[in-house]
Amino acid sequence: MDYSGINSSDLWVTGQEPGGRIDTGVSLNLTYAAGSAPGNISVARLEFDEYVVEDQEFVYVPDASAMKFPPGIQGVIGLGPDISSDIVELDIEEGGSNPLRTHSVLSRIFSQNKTSQNFMSLLLTRTNDTEEDFEGEITISTLITGFENVTSMPRLPVVNASVLDARFQFAQHLTVATDPDPVVVNGHRIRSHSIVPHIDPGRMVATFDSGFTVPQIPREWADTIYGEIEGSFYLEVNNSWALPCNQSLNVTIGFGGHAYPIHPLDLNTKLLPPFDRDGVEYCFGLFQPIQPNALDALAGTADMILGMGFLRNVYALFDYGDFVDDSSNDRVEPYVQLLPITNLEEATIEFNNLRGVSAVPSAGYDGSDDNTTTGSDAITGIVAEPKSDKTTFIEGDLSDSTKKKVKKIARRTIYIIVGCVIAAVLLVGICICGCCYGMCGICRRDSSGRRRWGLKGQSMPSASSGGKYASVNNPKPWEQSY
């Protein structure tokens, strides 16, 4: 039983040596944000549900103790495009003798059925709060029953990394451009500026990764979402926002002309163990300002990493198109389709019921000239609605009150204490190539006979994502000392 993830492309196994394994003698160390998997590139027959792949290349890792897997996990199945595979890249550099086998598992499976489209779909569920297990499903070339409308959503073209810069040839991820100024917080739109070259003004570039529990977003977005909340404060110790657990937020992100609501539980996440101050329980903002090492590792190909905190709010279809070389029928440009599955009104009621909210102060801007929140817009059961039907813009410059919050961090011992508590559960995008720590992939069929992977895992803590930004080197929170 292996981890599976959409932004890593390599297969490696540990434990009992696979039967019939042929050792090529070529060594490769697959590095991740939390650990590494060193071994030799090997070749063996792969059997996966009803698929049989001859001569599949993988890395056999005799000692995977650095990955600190939970019991029963024996490797990683990467489901990303070939071009971001370390094995494929090394084979190209070494002049691999068998071009057929120099492909990722998913590409080999797609190549076996040239009458089907080369797509994968992903559906993640949400727990009642962070303490419980969650489930999800992955399908290959089929849709999950009840979510077929995803194909009617706009096709979001995957941004070709090599077009941005030839040096990014092997840094291809499932990356798309947003709408202009895509984020709206309680009716107020944030002015946005991308660091990615050749992107239209106002648009941002996002990469999707089921392996990141904690989405990494631009700092100005995080400050705008959380900074004006009464009682919130910024934690320099781990670069994240803390806020009262009863604060419900109204946030949407725009793609393809559609606004995708984010469930309040995905924006305001419980601390483990709980922490309270003056009788108020504190949580942390799950959408975290992008960490410098994550930004450096993206190397200018994207502005953010939208992980589980975003993906739980959509049913996602990833069409690999001509990323798959040996395919005759699906030669379109790769694209992503997103079906919104979060009803914000219902989500807010669910949040309030779980958090015991009876009266929530306004979370966000009150429309005043200095963009500060006064707390006078107290409401019952839902977040405050904008005061005007017309969306207003925030230029990204914070109000004086929020700036003071950021400047005063580390002056108060209690803030440092909360920071240590958050650091004990917060991972900067760490999930081993998979949907989360403890998430495993199991291929099965539904009642119609279609192949589906069932996923089951734990929402916190998480482990880290692979792929070309796997060099992000943050320690696991449970290994940190303070």
PDB file of C-alpha atoms in Angstrom, residues 85-346:
ATOM      1  CA  SER A  85      10.092  12.726 -13.055  1.00  0.00           C
ATOM      2  CA  ASP A  86      13.602  12.433 -11.646  1.00  0.00           C
ATOM      3  CA  ILE A  87      13.879   8.939 -13.126  1.00  0.00           C
ATOM      4  CA  VAL A  88      12.877  10.158 -16.590  1.00  0.00           C
ATOM      5  CA  GLU A  89      15.225  13.130 -16.353  1.00  0.00           C
ATOM      6  CA  LEU A  90      18.146  10.919 -15.331  1.00  0.00           C
ATOM      7  CA  ASP A  91      17.363   8.426 -18.088  1.00  0.00           C
ATOM      8  CA  ILE A  92      17.382  11.222 -20.652  1.00  0.00           C
ATOM      9  CA  GLU A  93      20.707  12.487 -19.332  1.00  0.00           C
ATOM     10  CA  GLU A  94      22.144   8.958 -19.317  1.00  0.00           C
ATOM     11  CA  GLY A  95      20.705   8.095 -22.731  1.00  0.00           C
ATOM     12  CA  GLY A  96      18.364   5.371 -21.477  1.00  0.00           C
ATOM     13  CA  SER A  97      18.366   2.272 -23.685  1.00  0.00           C
ATOM     14  CA  ASN A  98      14.637   1.545 -23.461  1.00  0.00           C
ATOM     15  CA  PRO A  99      12.536   4.651 -24.175  1.00  0.00           C
ATOM     16  CA  LEU A 100       9.281   2.716 -23.670  1.00  0.00           C
ATOM     17  CA  ARG A 101       9.849   2.069 -19.984  1.00  0.00           C
ATOM     18  CA  THR A 102      11.192   5.560 -19.327  1.00  0.00           C
ATOM     19  CA  HIS A 103       7.777   6.862 -18.354  1.00  0.00           C
ATOM     20  CA  SER A 104       5.878   7.353 -15.134  1.00  0.00           C
ATOM     21  CA  VAL A 105       3.306   4.814 -14.003  1.00  0.00           C
ATOM     22  CA  LEU A 106       0.387   6.977 -15.073  1.00  0.00           C
ATOM     23  CA  SER A 107       1.808   7.551 -18.542  1.00  0.00           C
ATOM     24  CA  ARG A 108       2.321   3.824 -19.006  1.00  0.00           C
ATOM     25  CA  ILE A 109      -1.299   3.169 -17.961  1.00  0.00           C
ATOM     26  CA  PHE A 110      -2.630   5.864 -20.287  1.00  0.00           C
ATOM     27  CA  SER A 111      -0.625   4.389 -23.139  1.00  0.00           C
ATOM     28  CA  GLN A 112      -2.339   1.026 -22.752  1.00  0.00           C
ATOM     29  CA  ASN A 113      -5.746   2.445 -23.688  1.00  0.00           C
ATOM     30  CA  LYS A 114      -5.489   4.904 -26.534  1.00  0.00           C
ATOM     31  CA  THR A 115      -9.262   5.235 -26.872  1.00  0.00           C
ATOM     32  CA  SER A 116      -9.628   6.934 -23.472  1.00  0.00           C
ATOM     33  CA  GLN A 117      -8.710  10.429 -22.411  1.00  0.00           C
ATOM     34  CA  ASN A 118      -5.565  10.900 -20.394  1.00  0.00           C
ATOM     35  CA  PHE A 119      -7.128  12.363 -17.284  1.00  0.00           C
ATOM     36  CA  MET A 120      -7.222  11.747 -13.579  1.00  0.00           C
ATOM     37  CA  SER A 121      -9.813  13.110 -11.171  1.00  0.00           C
ATOM     38  CA  LEU A 122      -9.544  13.832  -7.470  1.00  0.00           C
ATOM     39  CA  LEU A 123     -12.192  14.246  -4.776  1.00  0.00           C
ATOM     40  CA  LEU A 124     -11.245  14.869  -1.153  1.00  0.00           C
ATOM     41  CA  THR A 125     -13.653  14.862   1.748  1.00  0.00           C
ATOM     42  CA  ARG A 126     -13.597  16.951   4.895  1.00  0.00           C
ATOM     43  CA  THR A 127     -13.683  15.902   8.516  1.00  0.00           C
ATOM     44  CA  ASN A 128     -15.931  17.528  11.106  1.00  0.00           C
ATOM     45  CA  ASP A 129     -12.736  19.074  12.447  1.00  0.00           C
ATOM     46  CA  THR A 130      -9.047  18.285  12.414  1.00  0.00           C
ATOM     47  CA  GLU A 131      -9.074  15.360  14.827  1.00  0.00           C
ATOM     48  CA  GLU A 132     -10.813  12.823  12.569  1.00  0.00           C
ATOM     49  CA  ASP A 133      -9.809  10.731   9.569  1.00  0.00           C
ATOM     50  CA  PHE A 134     -10.852  11.796   6.096  1.00  0.00           C
ATOM     51  CA  GLU A 135     -11.425   9.956   2.858  1.00  0.00           C
ATOM     52  CA  GLY A 136     -11.186  10.688  -0.822  1.00  0.00           C
ATOM     53  CA  GLU A 137     -11.118   9.118  -4.266  1.00  0.00           C
ATOM     54  CA  ILE A 138      -8.900   9.177  -7.339  1.00  0.00           C
ATOM     55  CA  THR A 139     -10.076   7.918 -10.730  1.00  0.00           C
ATOM     56  CA  ILE A 140      -8.222   7.329 -13.997  1.00  0.00           C
ATOM     57  CA  SER A 141     -10.024   8.154 -17.270  1.00  0.00           C
ATOM     58  CA  THR A 142     -13.430   7.966 -15.558  1.00  0.00           C
ATOM     59  CA  LEU A 143     -15.578  10.394 -13.590  1.00  0.00           C
ATOM     60  CA  ILE A 144     -17.036   9.921 -10.126  1.00  0.00           C
ATOM     61  CA  THR A 145     -20.793   9.408 -10.245  1.00  0.00           C
ATOM     62  CA  GLY A 146     -22.684  12.584  -9.392  1.00  0.00           C
ATOM     63  CA  PHE A 147     -19.838  14.899 -10.372  1.00  0.00           C
ATOM     64  CA  GLU A 148     -19.991  14.545 -14.159  1.00  0.00           C
ATOM     65  CA  ASN A 149     -20.685  18.291 -14.520  1.00  0.00           C
ATOM     66  CA  VAL A 150     -16.981  18.904 -14.032  1.00  0.00           C
ATOM     67  CA  THR A 151     -16.610  18.475 -17.793  1.00  0.00           C
ATOM     68  CA  SER A 152     -18.844  21.512 -18.356  1.00  0.00           C
ATOM     69  CA  MET A 153     -16.516  23.762 -16.361  1.00  0.00           C
ATOM     70  CA  PRO A 154     -13.973  25.968 -18.149  1.00  0.00           C
ATOM     71  CA  ARG A 155     -10.794  24.252 -19.278  1.00  0.00           C
ATOM     72  CA  LEU A 156      -7.924  25.964 -17.527  1.00  0.00           C
ATOM     73  CA  PRO A 157      -4.779  25.539 -19.671  1.00  0.00           C
ATOM     74  CA  VAL A 158      -1.751  24.213 -17.824  1.00  0.00           C
ATOM     75  CA  VAL A 159       1.004  26.825 -17.890  1.00  0.00           C
ATOM     76  CA  ASN A 160       3.943  25.390 -19.816  1.00  0.00           C
ATOM     77  CA  ALA A 161       6.955  25.866 -17.555  1.00  0.00           C
ATOM     78  CA  SER A 162       9.466  25.664 -20.401  1.00  0.00           C
ATOM     79  CA  VAL A 163       7.726  28.571 -22.153  1.00  0.00           C
ATOM     80  CA  LEU A 164       8.283  30.702 -19.068  1.00  0.00           C
ATOM     81  CA  ASP A 165      11.968  29.817 -19.053  1.00  0.00           C
ATOM     82  CA  ALA A 166      13.897  27.035 -20.817  1.00  0.00           C
ATOM     83  CA  ARG A 167      15.534  26.189 -17.489  1.00  0.00           C
ATOM     84  CA  PHE A 168      12.135  25.086 -16.181  1.00  0.00           C
ATOM     85  CA  GLN A 169      11.891  22.154 -18.631  1.00  0.00           C
ATOM     86  CA  PHE A 170      11.976  19.625 -15.795  1.00  0.00           C
ATOM     87  CA  ALA A 171       9.898  21.701 -13.400  1.00  0.00           C
ATOM     88  CA  GLN A 172       6.497  21.072 -14.954  1.00  0.00           C
ATOM     89  CA  HIS A 173       3.598  20.838 -12.538  1.00  0.00           C
ATOM     90  CA  LEU A 174      -0.187  21.042 -12.770  1.00  0.00           C
ATOM     91  CA  THR A 175      -0.123  24.827 -12.859  1.00  0.00           C
ATOM     92  CA  VAL A 176      -2.787  27.246 -14.132  1.00  0.00           C
ATOM     93  CA  ALA A 177      -3.467  30.986 -14.204  1.00  0.00           C
ATOM     94  CA  THR A 178      -6.191  32.511 -12.033  1.00  0.00           C
ATOM     95  CA  ASP A 179      -8.689  35.156 -12.968  1.00  0.00           C
ATOM     96  CA  PRO A 180      -7.486  38.749 -12.629  1.00  0.00           C
ATOM     97  CA  ASP A 181      -7.368  39.741  -8.948  1.00  0.00           C
ATOM     98  CA  PRO A 182      -8.909  36.371  -8.039  1.00  0.00           C
ATOM     99  CA  VAL A 183      -9.341  36.571  -4.265  1.00  0.00           C
ATOM    100  CA  VAL A 184     -12.435  38.143  -2.681  1.00  0.00           C
ATOM    101  CA  VAL A 185     -12.610  38.464   1.113  1.00  0.00           C
ATOM    102  CA  ASN A 186     -16.042  39.396   2.443  1.00  0.00           C
ATOM    103  CA  GLY A 187     -16.880  41.222  -0.786  1.00  0.00           C
ATOM    104  CA  HIS A 188     -13.519  42.988  -1.085  1.00  0.00           C
ATOM    105  CA  ARG A 189     -11.223  42.002  -3.935  1.00  0.00           C
ATOM    106  CA  ILE A 190      -7.458  41.961  -3.398  1.00  0.00           C
ATOM    107  CA  ARG A 191      -5.246  43.578  -6.007  1.00  0.00           C
ATOM    108  CA  SER A 192      -2.737  40.939  -7.090  1.00  0.00           C
ATOM    109  CA  HIS A 193       0.643  41.010  -8.783  1.00  0.00           C
ATOM    110  CA  SER A 194       2.321  37.852 -10.090  1.00  0.00           C
ATOM    111  CA  ILE A 195       6.036  37.132  -9.953  1.00  0.00           C
ATOM    112  CA  VAL A 196       5.717  34.771 -12.937  1.00  0.00           C
ATOM    113  CA  PRO A 197       6.921  36.235 -16.266  1.00  0.00           C
ATOM    114  CA  HIS A 198       4.593  36.669 -19.259  1.00  0.00           C
ATOM    115  CA  ILE A 199       1.399  36.502 -17.157  1.00  0.00           C
ATOM    116  CA  ASP A 200      -1.381  39.027 -17.783  1.00  0.00           C
ATOM    117  CA  PRO A 201      -1.624  41.838 -15.203  1.00  0.00           C
ATOM    118  CA  GLY A 202      -3.646  40.896 -12.138  1.00  0.00           C
ATOM    119  CA  ARG A 203      -3.567  37.179 -12.836  1.00  0.00           C
ATOM    120  CA  MET A 204      -1.691  34.823 -10.559  1.00  0.00           C
ATOM    121  CA  VAL A 205      -0.279  31.362 -11.195  1.00  0.00           C
ATOM    122  CA  ALA A 206      -1.252  28.472  -8.939  1.00  0.00           C
ATOM    123  CA  THR A 207       0.037  24.930  -8.807  1.00  0.00           C
ATOM    124  CA  PHE A 208      -2.244  22.229  -7.368  1.00  0.00           C
ATOM    125  CA  ASP A 209      -0.775  19.657  -5.049  1.00  0.00           C
ATOM    126  CA  SER A 210      -2.721  17.129  -3.005  1.00  0.00           C
ATOM    127  CA  GLY A 211       0.435  16.691  -0.952  1.00  0.00           C
ATOM    128  CA  PHE A 212       0.277  20.106   0.673  1.00  0.00           C
ATOM    129  CA  THR A 213      -2.052  20.176   3.661  1.00  0.00           C
ATOM    130  CA  VAL A 214      -1.272  23.859   4.239  1.00  0.00           C
ATOM    131  CA  PRO A 215      -1.828  25.957   1.096  1.00  0.00           C
ATOM    132  CA  GLN A 216       0.979  28.412   0.397  1.00  0.00           C
ATOM    133  CA  ILE A 217      -0.373  31.768  -0.765  1.00  0.00           C
ATOM    134  CA  PRO A 218       1.106  35.242  -1.311  1.00  0.00           C
ATOM    135  CA  ARG A 219       1.799  37.071   1.935  1.00  0.00           C
ATOM    136  CA  GLU A 220      -0.497  39.978   1.054  1.00  0.00           C
ATOM    137  CA  TRP A 221      -3.378  37.553   0.576  1.00  0.00           C
ATOM    138  CA  ALA A 222      -2.867  35.941   3.968  1.00  0.00           C
ATOM    139  CA  ASP A 223      -2.487  39.304   5.692  1.00  0.00           C
ATOM    140  CA  THR A 224      -5.704  40.555   4.095  1.00  0.00           C
ATOM    141  CA  ILE A 225      -7.672  37.400   4.924  1.00  0.00           C
ATOM    142  CA  TYR A 226      -6.597  37.171   8.559  1.00  0.00           C
ATOM    143  CA  GLY A 227      -5.016  40.482   9.523  1.00  0.00           C
ATOM    144  CA  GLU A 228      -8.157  42.527  10.183  1.00  0.00           C
ATOM    145  CA  ILE A 229      -9.850  39.921  12.379  1.00  0.00           C
ATOM    146  CA  GLU A 230     -10.309  41.123  15.934  1.00  0.00           C
ATOM    147  CA  GLY A 231      -7.919  39.225  18.168  1.00  0.00           C
ATOM    148  CA  SER A 232      -5.757  37.823  15.352  1.00  0.00           C
ATOM    149  CA  PHE A 233      -1.987  38.096  15.396  1.00  0.00           C
ATOM    150  CA  TYR A 234       0.900  37.119  13.173  1.00  0.00           C
ATOM    151  CA  LEU A 235       3.490  34.612  14.341  1.00  0.00           C
ATOM    152  CA  GLU A 236       7.014  35.235  13.135  1.00  0.00           C
ATOM    153  CA  VAL A 237       8.131  31.993  14.778  1.00  0.00           C
ATOM    154  CA  ASN A 238       6.477  29.995  11.998  1.00  0.00           C
ATOM    155  CA  ASN A 239       5.144  32.622   9.604  1.00  0.00           C
ATOM    156  CA  SER A 240       1.443  32.080  10.114  1.00  0.00           C
ATOM    157  CA  TRP A 241      -1.636  33.811  11.485  1.00  0.00           C
ATOM    158  CA  ALA A 242      -3.443  32.854  14.699  1.00  0.00           C
ATOM    159  CA  LEU A 243      -7.092  33.794  15.159  1.00  0.00           C
ATOM    160  CA  PRO A 244     -10.050  33.002  17.426  1.00  0.00           C
ATOM    161  CA  CYS A 245     -11.608  29.667  16.482  1.00  0.00           C
ATOM    162  CA  ASN A 246     -15.108  31.176  16.269  1.00  0.00           C
ATOM    163  CA  GLN A 247     -14.195  33.478  13.362  1.00  0.00           C
ATOM    164  CA  SER A 248     -15.923  32.389  10.167  1.00  0.00           C
ATOM    165  CA  LEU A 249     -14.431  33.734   6.948  1.00  0.00           C
ATOM    166  CA  ASN A 250     -15.980  34.353   3.527  1.00  0.00           C
ATOM    167  CA  VAL A 251     -13.281  33.808   0.893  1.00  0.00           C
ATOM    168  CA  THR A 252     -13.471  32.878  -2.782  1.00  0.00           C
ATOM    169  CA  ILE A 253     -10.773  32.323  -5.420  1.00  0.00           C
ATOM    170  CA  GLY A 254     -11.538  32.864  -9.102  1.00  0.00           C
ATOM    171  CA  PHE A 255     -10.642  30.545 -11.991  1.00  0.00           C
ATOM    172  CA  GLY A 256     -12.119  30.619 -15.473  1.00  0.00           C
ATOM    173  CA  GLY A 257     -14.711  33.226 -14.557  1.00  0.00           C
ATOM    174  CA  HIS A 258     -16.046  31.189 -11.622  1.00  0.00           C
ATOM    175  CA  ALA A 259     -15.667  32.015  -7.929  1.00  0.00           C
ATOM    176  CA  TYR A 260     -14.741  28.987  -5.819  1.00  0.00           C
ATOM    177  CA  PRO A 261     -15.824  29.349  -2.166  1.00  0.00           C
ATOM    178  CA  ILE A 262     -13.489  28.075   0.539  1.00  0.00           C
ATOM    179  CA  HIS A 263     -15.117  26.294   3.475  1.00  0.00           C
ATOM    180  CA  PRO A 264     -14.504  28.225   6.724  1.00  0.00           C
ATOM    181  CA  LEU A 265     -13.101  25.014   8.259  1.00  0.00           C
ATOM    182  CA  ASP A 266     -10.368  25.094   5.612  1.00  0.00           C
ATOM    183  CA  LEU A 267      -9.434  28.645   6.570  1.00  0.00           C
ATOM    184  CA  ASN A 268      -9.546  28.382  10.358  1.00  0.00           C
ATOM    185  CA  THR A 269      -8.075  25.148  11.694  1.00  0.00           C
ATOM    186  CA  LYS A 270      -8.016  23.770  15.221  1.00  0.00           C
ATOM    187  CA  LEU A 271      -4.772  23.543  17.133  1.00  0.00           C
ATOM    188  CA  LEU A 272      -3.696  20.239  18.609  1.00  0.00           C
ATOM    189  CA  PRO A 273      -3.488  20.423  21.566  1.00  0.00           C
ATOM    190  CA  PRO A 274      -6.041  23.238  21.998  1.00  0.00           C
ATOM    191  CA  PHE A 275      -4.855  26.648  23.147  1.00  0.00           C
ATOM    192  CA  ASP A 276      -6.931  29.404  24.703  1.00  0.00           C
ATOM    193  CA  ARG A 277      -6.237  32.913  25.870  1.00  0.00           C
ATOM    194  CA  ASP A 278      -8.565  34.832  28.172  1.00  0.00           C
ATOM    195  CA  GLY A 279     -11.172  32.161  27.616  1.00  0.00           C
ATOM    196  CA  VAL A 280     -10.950  32.378  23.823  1.00  0.00           C
ATOM    197  CA  GLU A 281      -9.802  29.273  21.933  1.00  0.00           C
ATOM    198  CA  TYR A 282      -7.265  30.004  19.219  1.00  0.00           C
ATOM    199  CA  CYS A 283      -6.836  28.344  15.845  1.00  0.00           C
ATOM    200  CA  PHE A 284      -4.392  28.974  13.014  1.00  0.00           C
ATOM    201  CA  GLY A 285      -4.990  30.237   9.507  1.00  0.00           C
ATOM    202  CA  LEU A 286      -4.580  27.220   7.258  1.00  0.00           C
ATOM    203  CA  PHE A 287      -3.847  29.385   4.209  1.00  0.00           C
ATOM    204  CA  GLN A 288      -0.279  30.286   5.085  1.00  0.00           C
ATOM    205  CA  PRO A 289       1.950  33.032   3.674  1.00  0.00           C
ATOM    206  CA  ILE A 290       4.195  31.221   1.231  1.00  0.00           C
ATOM    207  CA  GLN A 291       7.436  30.295   2.915  1.00  0.00           C
ATOM    208  CA  PRO A 292      10.711  31.590   1.409  1.00  0.00           C
ATOM    209  CA  ASN A 293      12.060  28.113   0.724  1.00  0.00           C
ATOM    210  CA  ALA A 294       8.823  27.052  -0.965  1.00  0.00           C
ATOM    211  CA  LEU A 295       8.905  30.205  -3.085  1.00  0.00           C
ATOM    212  CA  ASP A 296      12.546  29.625  -3.984  1.00  0.00           C
ATOM    213  CA  ALA A 297      11.826  26.010  -4.885  1.00  0.00           C
ATOM    214  CA  LEU A 298       9.016  27.058  -7.241  1.00  0.00           C
ATOM    215  CA  ALA A 299      11.743  29.039  -9.017  1.00  0.00           C
ATOM    216  CA  GLY A 300       9.390  31.591 -10.498  1.00  0.00           C
ATOM    217  CA  THR A 301       7.004  29.074 -12.110  1.00  0.00           C
ATOM    218  CA  ALA A 302       4.100  29.827  -9.745  1.00  0.00           C
ATOM    219  CA  ASP A 303       2.964  32.269  -7.079  1.00  0.00           C
ATOM    220  CA  MET A 304       1.315  29.738  -4.789  1.00  0.00           C
ATOM    221  CA  ILE A 305       0.656  26.086  -4.008  1.00  0.00           C
ATOM    222  CA  LEU A 306      -3.024  25.256  -3.545  1.00  0.00           C
ATOM    223  CA  GLY A 307      -3.058  22.107  -1.464  1.00  0.00           C
ATOM    224  CA  MET A 308      -5.724  20.228   0.434  1.00  0.00           C
ATOM    225  CA  GLY A 309      -7.188  23.350   2.025  1.00  0.00           C
ATOM    226  CA  PHE A 310      -8.307  24.397  -1.469  1.00  0.00           C
ATOM    227  CA  LEU A 311      -8.758  20.998  -3.130  1.00  0.00           C
ATOM    228  CA  ARG A 312     -11.353  19.883  -0.573  1.00  0.00           C
ATOM    229  CA  ASN A 313     -13.615  22.553  -2.041  1.00  0.00           C
ATOM    230  CA  VAL A 314     -13.577  21.263  -5.622  1.00  0.00           C
ATOM    231  CA  TYR A 315     -13.843  18.123  -7.669  1.00  0.00           C
ATOM    232  CA  ALA A 316     -10.732  18.375  -9.819  1.00  0.00           C
ATOM    233  CA  LEU A 317     -10.043  16.883 -13.238  1.00  0.00           C
ATOM    234  CA  PHE A 318      -6.467  16.911 -14.505  1.00  0.00           C
ATOM    235  CA  ASP A 319      -6.123  16.137 -18.217  1.00  0.00           C
ATOM    236  CA  TYR A 320      -2.527  15.328 -19.109  1.00  0.00           C
ATOM    237  CA  GLY A 321      -3.155  15.607 -22.864  1.00  0.00           C
ATOM    238  CA  ASP A 322       0.069  15.623 -24.818  1.00  0.00           C
ATOM    239  CA  PHE A 323       2.139  15.329 -21.657  1.00  0.00           C
ATOM    240  CA  VAL A 324       1.713  11.631 -22.470  1.00  0.00           C
ATOM    241  CA  ASP A 325       3.932  10.872 -25.472  1.00  0.00           C
ATOM    242  CA  ASP A 326       2.640   7.444 -26.480  1.00  0.00           C
ATOM    243  CA  SER A 327      -1.030   8.334 -26.860  1.00  0.00           C
ATOM    244  CA  SER A 328      -2.919   8.764 -30.118  1.00  0.00           C
ATOM    245  CA  ASN A 329      -6.346  10.127 -29.244  1.00  0.00           C
ATOM    246  CA  ASP A 330      -5.767  12.710 -26.475  1.00  0.00           C
ATOM    247  CA  ARG A 331      -3.366  15.199 -28.032  1.00  0.00           C
ATOM    248  CA  VAL A 332      -4.906  18.353 -26.607  1.00  0.00           C
ATOM    249  CA  GLU A 333      -2.956  20.817 -24.541  1.00  0.00           C
ATOM    250  CA  PRO A 334      -3.038  19.737 -20.865  1.00  0.00           C
ATOM    251  CA  TYR A 335      -5.742  21.404 -18.812  1.00  0.00           C
ATOM    252  CA  VAL A 336      -7.505  21.412 -15.454  1.00  0.00           C
ATOM    253  CA  GLN A 337     -11.251  21.588 -14.733  1.00  0.00           C
ATOM    254  CA  LEU A 338     -12.619  22.481 -11.319  1.00  0.00           C
ATOM    255  CA  LEU A 339     -16.173  21.850 -10.135  1.00  0.00           C
ATOM    256  CA  PRO A 340     -17.081  23.844  -6.989  1.00  0.00           C
ATOM    257  CA  ILE A 341     -18.582  21.608  -4.310  1.00  0.00           C
ATOM    258  CA  THR A 342     -18.763  23.971  -1.318  1.00  0.00           C
ATOM    259  CA  ASN A 343     -22.016  25.797  -0.644  1.00  0.00           C
ATOM    260  CA  LEU A 344     -20.846  28.754   1.424  1.00  0.00           C
ATOM    261  CA  GLU A 345     -24.135  29.266   3.242  1.00  0.00           C
ATOM    262  CA  GLU A 346     -24.312  25.611   4.294  1.00  0.00           C
TER     263      GLU A 346
END
